[in-house]
PDB file of C-alpha atoms and ligand atoms in Angstrom:
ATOM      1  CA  UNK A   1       5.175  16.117 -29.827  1.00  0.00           C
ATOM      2  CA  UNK A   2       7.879  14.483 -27.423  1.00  0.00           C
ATOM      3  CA  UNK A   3       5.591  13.541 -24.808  1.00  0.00           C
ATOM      4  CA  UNK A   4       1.645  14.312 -23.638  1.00  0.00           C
ATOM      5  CA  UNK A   5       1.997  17.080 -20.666  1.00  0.00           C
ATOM      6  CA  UNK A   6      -1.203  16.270 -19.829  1.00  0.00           C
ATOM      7  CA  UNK A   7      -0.142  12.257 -19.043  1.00  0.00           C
ATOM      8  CA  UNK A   8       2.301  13.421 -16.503  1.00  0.00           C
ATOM      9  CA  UNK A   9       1.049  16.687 -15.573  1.00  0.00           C
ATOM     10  CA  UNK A  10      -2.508  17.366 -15.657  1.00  0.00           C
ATOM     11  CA  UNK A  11      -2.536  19.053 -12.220  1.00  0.00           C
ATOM     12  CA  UNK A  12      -0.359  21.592 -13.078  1.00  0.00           C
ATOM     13  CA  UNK A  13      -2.088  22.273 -16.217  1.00  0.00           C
ATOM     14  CA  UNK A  14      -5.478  22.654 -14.291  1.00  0.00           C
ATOM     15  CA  UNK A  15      -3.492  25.017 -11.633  1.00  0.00           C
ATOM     16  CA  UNK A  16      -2.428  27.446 -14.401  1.00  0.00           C
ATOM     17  CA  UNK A  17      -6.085  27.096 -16.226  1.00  0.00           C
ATOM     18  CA  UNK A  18      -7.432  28.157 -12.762  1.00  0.00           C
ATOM     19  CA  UNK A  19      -4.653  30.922 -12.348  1.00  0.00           C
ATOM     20  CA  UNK A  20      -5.503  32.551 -15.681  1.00  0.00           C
ATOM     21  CA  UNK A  21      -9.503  32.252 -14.869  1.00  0.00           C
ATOM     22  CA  UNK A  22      -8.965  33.673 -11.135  1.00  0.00           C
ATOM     23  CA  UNK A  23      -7.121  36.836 -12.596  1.00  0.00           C
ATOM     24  CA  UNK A  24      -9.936  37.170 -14.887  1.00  0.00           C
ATOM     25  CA  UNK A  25     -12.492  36.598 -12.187  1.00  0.00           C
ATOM     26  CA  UNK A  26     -10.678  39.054  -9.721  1.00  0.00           C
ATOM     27  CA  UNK A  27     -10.352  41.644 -12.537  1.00  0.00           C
ATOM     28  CA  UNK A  28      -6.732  42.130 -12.525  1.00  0.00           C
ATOM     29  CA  UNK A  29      -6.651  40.910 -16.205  1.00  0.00           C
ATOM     30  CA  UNK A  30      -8.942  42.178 -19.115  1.00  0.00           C
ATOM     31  CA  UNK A  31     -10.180  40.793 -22.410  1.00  0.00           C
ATOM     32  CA  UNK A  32      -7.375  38.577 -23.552  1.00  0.00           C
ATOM     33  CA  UNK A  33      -4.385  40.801 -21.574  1.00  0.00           C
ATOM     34  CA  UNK A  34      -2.412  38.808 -19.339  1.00  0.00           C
ATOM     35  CA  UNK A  35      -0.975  35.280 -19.564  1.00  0.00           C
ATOM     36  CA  UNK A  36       0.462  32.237 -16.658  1.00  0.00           C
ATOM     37  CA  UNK A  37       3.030  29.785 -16.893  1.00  0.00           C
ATOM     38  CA  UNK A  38       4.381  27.283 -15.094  1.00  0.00           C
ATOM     39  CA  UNK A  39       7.565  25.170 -14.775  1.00  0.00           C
ATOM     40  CA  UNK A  40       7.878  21.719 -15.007  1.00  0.00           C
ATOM     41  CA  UNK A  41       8.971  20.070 -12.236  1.00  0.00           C
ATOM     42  CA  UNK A  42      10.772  17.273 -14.299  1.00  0.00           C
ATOM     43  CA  UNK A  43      12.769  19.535 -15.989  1.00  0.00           C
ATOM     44  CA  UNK A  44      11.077  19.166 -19.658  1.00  0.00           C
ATOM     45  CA  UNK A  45      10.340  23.019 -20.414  1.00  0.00           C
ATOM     46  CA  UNK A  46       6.878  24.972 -19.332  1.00  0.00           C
ATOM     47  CA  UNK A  47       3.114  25.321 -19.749  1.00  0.00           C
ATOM     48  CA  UNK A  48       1.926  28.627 -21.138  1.00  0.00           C
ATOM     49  CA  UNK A  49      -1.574  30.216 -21.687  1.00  0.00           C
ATOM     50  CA  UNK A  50      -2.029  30.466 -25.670  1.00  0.00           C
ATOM     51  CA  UNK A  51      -1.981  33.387 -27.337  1.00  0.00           C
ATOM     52  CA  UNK A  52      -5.166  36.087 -27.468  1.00  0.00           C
ATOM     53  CA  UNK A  53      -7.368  33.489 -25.556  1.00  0.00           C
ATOM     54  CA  UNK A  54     -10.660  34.639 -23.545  1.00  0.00           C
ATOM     55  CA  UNK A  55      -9.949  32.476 -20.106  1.00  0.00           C
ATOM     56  CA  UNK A  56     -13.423  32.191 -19.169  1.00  0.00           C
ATOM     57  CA  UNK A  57     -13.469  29.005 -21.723  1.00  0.00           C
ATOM     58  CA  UNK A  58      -9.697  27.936 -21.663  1.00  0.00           C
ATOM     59  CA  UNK A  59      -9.122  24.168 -20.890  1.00  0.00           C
ATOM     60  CA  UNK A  60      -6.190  22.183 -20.060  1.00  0.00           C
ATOM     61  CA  UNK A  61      -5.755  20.504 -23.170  1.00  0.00           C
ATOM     62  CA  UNK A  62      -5.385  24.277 -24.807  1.00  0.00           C
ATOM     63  CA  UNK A  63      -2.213  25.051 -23.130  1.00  0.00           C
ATOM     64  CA  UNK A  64       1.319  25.102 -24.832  1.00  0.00           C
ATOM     65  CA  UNK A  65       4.103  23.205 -23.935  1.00  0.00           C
ATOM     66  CA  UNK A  66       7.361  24.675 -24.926  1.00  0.00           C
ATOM     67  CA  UNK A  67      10.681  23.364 -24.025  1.00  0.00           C
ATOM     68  CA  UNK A  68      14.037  25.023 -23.473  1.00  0.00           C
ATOM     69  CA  UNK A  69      15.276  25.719 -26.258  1.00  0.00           C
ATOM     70  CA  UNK A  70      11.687  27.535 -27.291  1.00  0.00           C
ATOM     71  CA  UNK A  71      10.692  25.103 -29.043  1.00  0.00           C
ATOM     72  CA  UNK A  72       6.676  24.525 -29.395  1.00  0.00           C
ATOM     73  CA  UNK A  73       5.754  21.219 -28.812  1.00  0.00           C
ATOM     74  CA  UNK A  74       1.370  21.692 -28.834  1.00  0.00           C
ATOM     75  CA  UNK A  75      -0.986  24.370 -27.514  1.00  0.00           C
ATOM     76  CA  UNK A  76      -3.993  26.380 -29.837  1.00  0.00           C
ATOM     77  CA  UNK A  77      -3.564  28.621 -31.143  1.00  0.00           C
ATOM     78  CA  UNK A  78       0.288  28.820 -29.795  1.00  0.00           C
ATOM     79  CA  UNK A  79       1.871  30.732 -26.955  1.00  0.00           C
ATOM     80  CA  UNK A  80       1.175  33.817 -25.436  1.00  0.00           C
ATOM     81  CA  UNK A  81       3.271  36.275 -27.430  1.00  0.00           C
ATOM     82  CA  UNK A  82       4.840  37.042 -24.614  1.00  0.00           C
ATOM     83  CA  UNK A  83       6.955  33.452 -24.428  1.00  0.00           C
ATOM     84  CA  UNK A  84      10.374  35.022 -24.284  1.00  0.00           C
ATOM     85  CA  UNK A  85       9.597  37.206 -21.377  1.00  0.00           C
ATOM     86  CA  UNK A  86       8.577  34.266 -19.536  1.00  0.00           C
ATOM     87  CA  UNK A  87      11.326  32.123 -20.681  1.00  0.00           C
ATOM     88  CA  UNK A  88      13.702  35.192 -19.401  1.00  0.00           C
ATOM     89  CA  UNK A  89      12.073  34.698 -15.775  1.00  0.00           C
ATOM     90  CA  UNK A  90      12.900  31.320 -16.010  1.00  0.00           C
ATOM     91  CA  UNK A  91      16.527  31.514 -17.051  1.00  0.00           C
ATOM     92  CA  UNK A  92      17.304  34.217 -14.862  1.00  0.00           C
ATOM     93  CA  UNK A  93      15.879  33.271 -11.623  1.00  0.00           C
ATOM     94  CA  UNK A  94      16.343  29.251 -10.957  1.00  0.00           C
ATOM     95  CA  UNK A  95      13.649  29.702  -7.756  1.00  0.00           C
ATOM     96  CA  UNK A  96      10.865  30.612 -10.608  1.00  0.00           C
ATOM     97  CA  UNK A  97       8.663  28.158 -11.483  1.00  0.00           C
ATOM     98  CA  UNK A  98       5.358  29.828 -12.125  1.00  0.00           C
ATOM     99  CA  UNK A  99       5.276  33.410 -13.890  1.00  0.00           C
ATOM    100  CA  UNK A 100       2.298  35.634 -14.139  1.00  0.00           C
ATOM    101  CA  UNK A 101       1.416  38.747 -16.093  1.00  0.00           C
ATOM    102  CA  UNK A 102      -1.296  40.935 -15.998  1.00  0.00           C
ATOM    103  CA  UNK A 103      -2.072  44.761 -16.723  1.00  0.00           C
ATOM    104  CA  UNK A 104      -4.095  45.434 -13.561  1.00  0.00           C
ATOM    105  CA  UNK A 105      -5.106  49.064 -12.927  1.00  0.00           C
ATOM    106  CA  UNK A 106      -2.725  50.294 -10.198  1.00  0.00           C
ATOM    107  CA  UNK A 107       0.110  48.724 -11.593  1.00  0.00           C
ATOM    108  CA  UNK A 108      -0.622  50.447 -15.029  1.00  0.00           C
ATOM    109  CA  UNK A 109      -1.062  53.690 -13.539  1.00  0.00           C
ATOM    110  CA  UNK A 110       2.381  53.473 -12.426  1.00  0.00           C
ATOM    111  CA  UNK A 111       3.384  51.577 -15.478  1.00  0.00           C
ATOM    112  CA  UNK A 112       2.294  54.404 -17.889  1.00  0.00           C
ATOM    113  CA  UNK A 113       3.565  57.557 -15.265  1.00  0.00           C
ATOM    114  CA  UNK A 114       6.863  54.895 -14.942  1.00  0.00           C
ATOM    115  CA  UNK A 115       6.878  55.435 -11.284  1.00  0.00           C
ATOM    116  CA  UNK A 116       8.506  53.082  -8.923  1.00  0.00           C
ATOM    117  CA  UNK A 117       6.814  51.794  -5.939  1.00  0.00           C
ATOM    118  CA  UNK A 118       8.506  52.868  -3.301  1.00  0.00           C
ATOM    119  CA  UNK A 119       8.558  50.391  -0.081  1.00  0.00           C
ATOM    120  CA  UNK A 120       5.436  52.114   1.931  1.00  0.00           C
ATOM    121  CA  UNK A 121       4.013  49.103   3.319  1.00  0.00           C
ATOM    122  CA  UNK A 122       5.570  46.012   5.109  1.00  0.00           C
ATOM    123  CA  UNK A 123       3.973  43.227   2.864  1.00  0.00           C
ATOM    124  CA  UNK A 124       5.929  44.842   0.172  1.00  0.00           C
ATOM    125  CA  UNK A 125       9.274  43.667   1.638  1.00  0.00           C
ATOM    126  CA  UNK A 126       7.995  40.355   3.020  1.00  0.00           C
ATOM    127  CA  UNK A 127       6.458  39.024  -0.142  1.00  0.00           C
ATOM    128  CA  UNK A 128       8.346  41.222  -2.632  1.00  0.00           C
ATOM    129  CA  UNK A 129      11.397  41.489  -1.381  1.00  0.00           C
ATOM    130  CA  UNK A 130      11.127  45.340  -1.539  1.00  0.00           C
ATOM    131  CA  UNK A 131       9.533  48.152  -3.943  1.00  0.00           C
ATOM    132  CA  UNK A 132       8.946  47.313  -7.468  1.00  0.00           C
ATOM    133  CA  UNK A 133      10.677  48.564 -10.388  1.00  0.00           C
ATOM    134  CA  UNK A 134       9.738  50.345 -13.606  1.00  0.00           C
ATOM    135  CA  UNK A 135      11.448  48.104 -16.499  1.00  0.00           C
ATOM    136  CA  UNK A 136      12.846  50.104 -19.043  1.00  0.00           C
ATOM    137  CA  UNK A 137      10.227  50.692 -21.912  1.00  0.00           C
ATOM    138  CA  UNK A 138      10.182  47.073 -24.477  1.00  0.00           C
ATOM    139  CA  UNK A 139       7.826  46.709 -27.470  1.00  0.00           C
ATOM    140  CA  UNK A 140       5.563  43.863 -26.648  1.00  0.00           C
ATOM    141  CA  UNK A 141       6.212  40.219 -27.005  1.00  0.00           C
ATOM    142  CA  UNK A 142      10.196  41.423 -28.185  1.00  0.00           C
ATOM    143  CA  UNK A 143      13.722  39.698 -26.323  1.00  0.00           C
ATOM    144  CA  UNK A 144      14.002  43.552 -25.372  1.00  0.00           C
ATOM    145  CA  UNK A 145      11.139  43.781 -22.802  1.00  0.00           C
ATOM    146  CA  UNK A 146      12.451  40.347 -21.894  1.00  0.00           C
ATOM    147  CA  UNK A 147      15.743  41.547 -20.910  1.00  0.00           C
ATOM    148  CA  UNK A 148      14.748  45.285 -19.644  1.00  0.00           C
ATOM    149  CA  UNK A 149      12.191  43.189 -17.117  1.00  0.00           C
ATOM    150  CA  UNK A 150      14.684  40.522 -16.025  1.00  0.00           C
ATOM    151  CA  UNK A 151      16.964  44.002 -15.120  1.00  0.00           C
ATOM    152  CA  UNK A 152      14.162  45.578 -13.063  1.00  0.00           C
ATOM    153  CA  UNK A 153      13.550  42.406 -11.488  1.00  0.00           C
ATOM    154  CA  UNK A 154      16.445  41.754 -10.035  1.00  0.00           C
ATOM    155  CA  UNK A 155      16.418  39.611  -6.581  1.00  0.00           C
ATOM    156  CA  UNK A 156      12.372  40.634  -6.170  1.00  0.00           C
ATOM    157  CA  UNK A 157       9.246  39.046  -7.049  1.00  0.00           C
ATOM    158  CA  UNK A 158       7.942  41.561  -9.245  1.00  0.00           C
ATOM    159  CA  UNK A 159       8.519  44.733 -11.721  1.00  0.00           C
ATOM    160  CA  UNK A 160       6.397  47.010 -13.716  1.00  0.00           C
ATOM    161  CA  UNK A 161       6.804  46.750 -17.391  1.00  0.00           C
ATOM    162  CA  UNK A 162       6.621  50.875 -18.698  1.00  0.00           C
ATOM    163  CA  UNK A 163       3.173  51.725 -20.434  1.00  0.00           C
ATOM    164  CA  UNK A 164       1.870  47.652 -20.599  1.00  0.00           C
ATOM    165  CA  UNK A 165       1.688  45.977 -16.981  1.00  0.00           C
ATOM    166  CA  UNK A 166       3.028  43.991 -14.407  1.00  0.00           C
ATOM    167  CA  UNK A 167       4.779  40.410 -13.319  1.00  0.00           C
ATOM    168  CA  UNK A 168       4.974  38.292 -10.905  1.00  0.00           C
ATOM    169  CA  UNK A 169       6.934  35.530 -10.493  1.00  0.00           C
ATOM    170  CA  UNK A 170       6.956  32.706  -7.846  1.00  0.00           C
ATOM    171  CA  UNK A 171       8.134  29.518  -6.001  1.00  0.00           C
ATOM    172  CA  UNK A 172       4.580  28.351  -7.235  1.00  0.00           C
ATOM    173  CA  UNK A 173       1.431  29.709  -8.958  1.00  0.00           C
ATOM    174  CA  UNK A 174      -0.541  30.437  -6.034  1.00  0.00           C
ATOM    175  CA  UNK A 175       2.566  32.262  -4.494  1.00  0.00           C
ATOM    176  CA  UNK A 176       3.130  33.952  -7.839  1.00  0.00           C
ATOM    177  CA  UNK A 177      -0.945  35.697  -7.526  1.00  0.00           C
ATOM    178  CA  UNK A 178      -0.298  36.689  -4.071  1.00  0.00           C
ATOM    179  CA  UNK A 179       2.350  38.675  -5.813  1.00  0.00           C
ATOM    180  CA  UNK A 180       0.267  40.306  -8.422  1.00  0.00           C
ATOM    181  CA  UNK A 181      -2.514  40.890  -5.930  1.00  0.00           C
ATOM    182  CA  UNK A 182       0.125  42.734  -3.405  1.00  0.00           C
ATOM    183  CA  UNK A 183       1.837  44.787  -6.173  1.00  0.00           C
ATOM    184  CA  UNK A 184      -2.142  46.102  -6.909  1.00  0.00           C
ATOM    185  CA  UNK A 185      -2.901  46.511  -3.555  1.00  0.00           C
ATOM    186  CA  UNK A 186      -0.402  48.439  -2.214  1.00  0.00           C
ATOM    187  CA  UNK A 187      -0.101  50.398  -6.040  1.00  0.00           C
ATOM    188  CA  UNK A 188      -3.602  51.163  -4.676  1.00  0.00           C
ATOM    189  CA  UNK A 189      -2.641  52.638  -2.005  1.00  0.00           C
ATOM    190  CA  UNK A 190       0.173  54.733  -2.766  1.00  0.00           C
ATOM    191  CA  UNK A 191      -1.597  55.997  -5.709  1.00  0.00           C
ATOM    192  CA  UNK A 192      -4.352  57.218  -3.242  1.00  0.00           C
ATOM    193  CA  UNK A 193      -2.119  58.608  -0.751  1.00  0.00           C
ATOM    194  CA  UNK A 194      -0.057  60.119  -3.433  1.00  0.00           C
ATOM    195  CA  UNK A 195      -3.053  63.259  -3.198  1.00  0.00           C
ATOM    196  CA  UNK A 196      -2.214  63.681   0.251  1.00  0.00           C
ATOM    197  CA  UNK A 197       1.291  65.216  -1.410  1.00  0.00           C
ATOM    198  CA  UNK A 198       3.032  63.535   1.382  1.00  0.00           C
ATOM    199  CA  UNK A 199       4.055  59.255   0.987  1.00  0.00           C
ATOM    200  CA  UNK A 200       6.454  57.885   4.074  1.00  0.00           C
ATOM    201  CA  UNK A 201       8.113  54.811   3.472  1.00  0.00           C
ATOM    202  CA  UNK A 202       8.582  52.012   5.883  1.00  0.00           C
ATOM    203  CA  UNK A 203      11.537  52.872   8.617  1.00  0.00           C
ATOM    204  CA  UNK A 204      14.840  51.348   7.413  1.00  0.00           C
ATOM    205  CA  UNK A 205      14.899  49.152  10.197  1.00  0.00           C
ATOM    206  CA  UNK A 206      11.989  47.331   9.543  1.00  0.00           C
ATOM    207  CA  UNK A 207      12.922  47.555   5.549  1.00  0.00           C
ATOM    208  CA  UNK A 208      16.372  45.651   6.983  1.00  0.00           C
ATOM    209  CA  UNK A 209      15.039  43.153   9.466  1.00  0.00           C
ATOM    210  CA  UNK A 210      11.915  42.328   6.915  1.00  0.00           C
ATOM    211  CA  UNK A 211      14.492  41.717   3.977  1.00  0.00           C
ATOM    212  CA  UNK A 212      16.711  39.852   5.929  1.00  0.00           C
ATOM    213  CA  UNK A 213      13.473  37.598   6.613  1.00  0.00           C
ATOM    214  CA  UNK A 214      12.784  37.568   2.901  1.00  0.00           C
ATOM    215  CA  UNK A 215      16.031  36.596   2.149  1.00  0.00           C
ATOM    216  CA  UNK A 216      16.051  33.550   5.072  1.00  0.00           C
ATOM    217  CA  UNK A 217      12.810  32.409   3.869  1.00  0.00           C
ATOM    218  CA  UNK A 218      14.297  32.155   0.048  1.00  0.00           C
ATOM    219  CA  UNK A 219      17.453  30.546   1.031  1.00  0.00           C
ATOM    220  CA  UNK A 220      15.410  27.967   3.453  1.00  0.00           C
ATOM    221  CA  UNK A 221      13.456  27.022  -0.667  1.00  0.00           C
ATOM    222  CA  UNK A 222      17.028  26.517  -2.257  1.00  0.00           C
ATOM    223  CA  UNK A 223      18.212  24.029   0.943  1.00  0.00           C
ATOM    224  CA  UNK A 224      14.883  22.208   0.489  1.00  0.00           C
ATOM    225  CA  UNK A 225      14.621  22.029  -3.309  1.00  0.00           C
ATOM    226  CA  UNK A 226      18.215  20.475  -2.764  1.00  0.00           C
ATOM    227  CA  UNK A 227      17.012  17.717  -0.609  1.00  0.00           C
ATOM    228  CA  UNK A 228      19.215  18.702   2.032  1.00  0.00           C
ATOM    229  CA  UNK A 229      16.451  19.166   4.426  1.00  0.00           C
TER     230      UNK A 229
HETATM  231  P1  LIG B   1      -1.075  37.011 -25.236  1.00  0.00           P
HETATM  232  O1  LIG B   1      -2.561  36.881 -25.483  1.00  0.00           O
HETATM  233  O2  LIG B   1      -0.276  36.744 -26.478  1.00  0.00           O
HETATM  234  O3  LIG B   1      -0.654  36.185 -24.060  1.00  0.00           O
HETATM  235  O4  LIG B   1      -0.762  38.536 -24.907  1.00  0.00           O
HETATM  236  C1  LIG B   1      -1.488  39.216 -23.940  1.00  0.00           C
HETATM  237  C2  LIG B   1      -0.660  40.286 -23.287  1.00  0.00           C
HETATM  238  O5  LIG B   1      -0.977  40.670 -22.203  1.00  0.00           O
HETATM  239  C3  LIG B   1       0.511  40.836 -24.000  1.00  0.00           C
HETATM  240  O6  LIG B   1       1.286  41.599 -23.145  1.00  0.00           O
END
């Protein structure tokens, strides 16, 4: 092992702990679905939940840490089997640095009828960036989900993986579970209003001026992350 994570970062290691027991709590994850990780802010790699763990009783000291190149460095029983879709986030989207997956109910529903969700409510576009996409279908844990989520993904927050879930990603954990908690929220709702027949999205002007906002608020991060401000 190169170095103790927990010498240097205990606090994020508690943060995730409490991330995966909060989705447990909350009930957007079940059993052992789901998993958290976080990036590093020194630049050494990422904590992840382990693999198949109950939450309720995970500790810090159970957590993996994995560096770049995907290599395993500690962690019992060994990371989440869904390491490379996490690593993807990372790589893909320098302004990650927490990722969380879950199979919440709404989100499945329109996981397993692989139906988009469209922009219908404002707190879509401001903490999303806009709808949600259905990823293209991967078999768990496999580089193909990886790369068919990092395409539905885009320049959002989120996207549904087909017939399996959701995931968030974030500038931090916290912001990372408002994510997951919106995408259920408002899957909620437009799975609800779907029986009306009728679902009206947002008016493209406030779509526009929202993502524009979105887009300010993410380029304000980058300036600040560069010590420019
Ligand atoms: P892990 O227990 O390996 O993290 O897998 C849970 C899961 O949700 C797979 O998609």
């Amino acid at each position: 092992m190169l170095f103790n994570y927990l010498d240097k970062y205990l606090g994020v290691a508690e943060e995730v702990v409490n991330t995966a027991r909060y989705m447990f709590r909350t009930g957007l994850a079940h059993g052992t679905a789901g998993n958290v990780s976080a990036r590093l802010s020194g630049g050494e790699g990422l904590l992840i939940t382990p693999a198949g763990k109950n939450y309720g009783a995970l500790s810090p000291e159970e957590l993996c840490f994995v560096d770049w190149q995907g290599k395993v460095f500690s962690g019992n029983p060994g990371p989440s089997s869904e390491l490379p879709l996490h690593l993807a986030a990372y790589f893909s989207r320098p302004d990650c640095k927490a990722v969380v997956h879950n199979h919440s109910t709404y989100a499945s529903v329109l996981a397993v009828t692989r139906t988009d969700l469209p922009v219908i409510m404002d707190e879509l576009t401001m903490v999303i960036g806009g709808g949600v996409k259905v990823a293209k279908y991967g078999f768990p844990g496999t580089q193909e989900l990886a790369l068919n989520f990092v395409e539905a993904l885009g320049d959002k927050q989120a996207a549904i993986l087909a017939n399996h879930g959701m995931v968030a990603i974030g500038a931090n954990l916290r912001e990372a579970m408002v994510v997951c908690e919106t995408v259920e929220r408002v899957s909620r709702v437009f799975v609800e209003a779907s029986r009306f027949g009728r679902v009206i999205n947002i008016p493209d002007e406030s779509y526009e001026h929202q993502r524009a906002d979105f887009l300010r608020k993410k380029a304000h991060e980058k300036v600040q992350e560069a010590g420019v401000i």
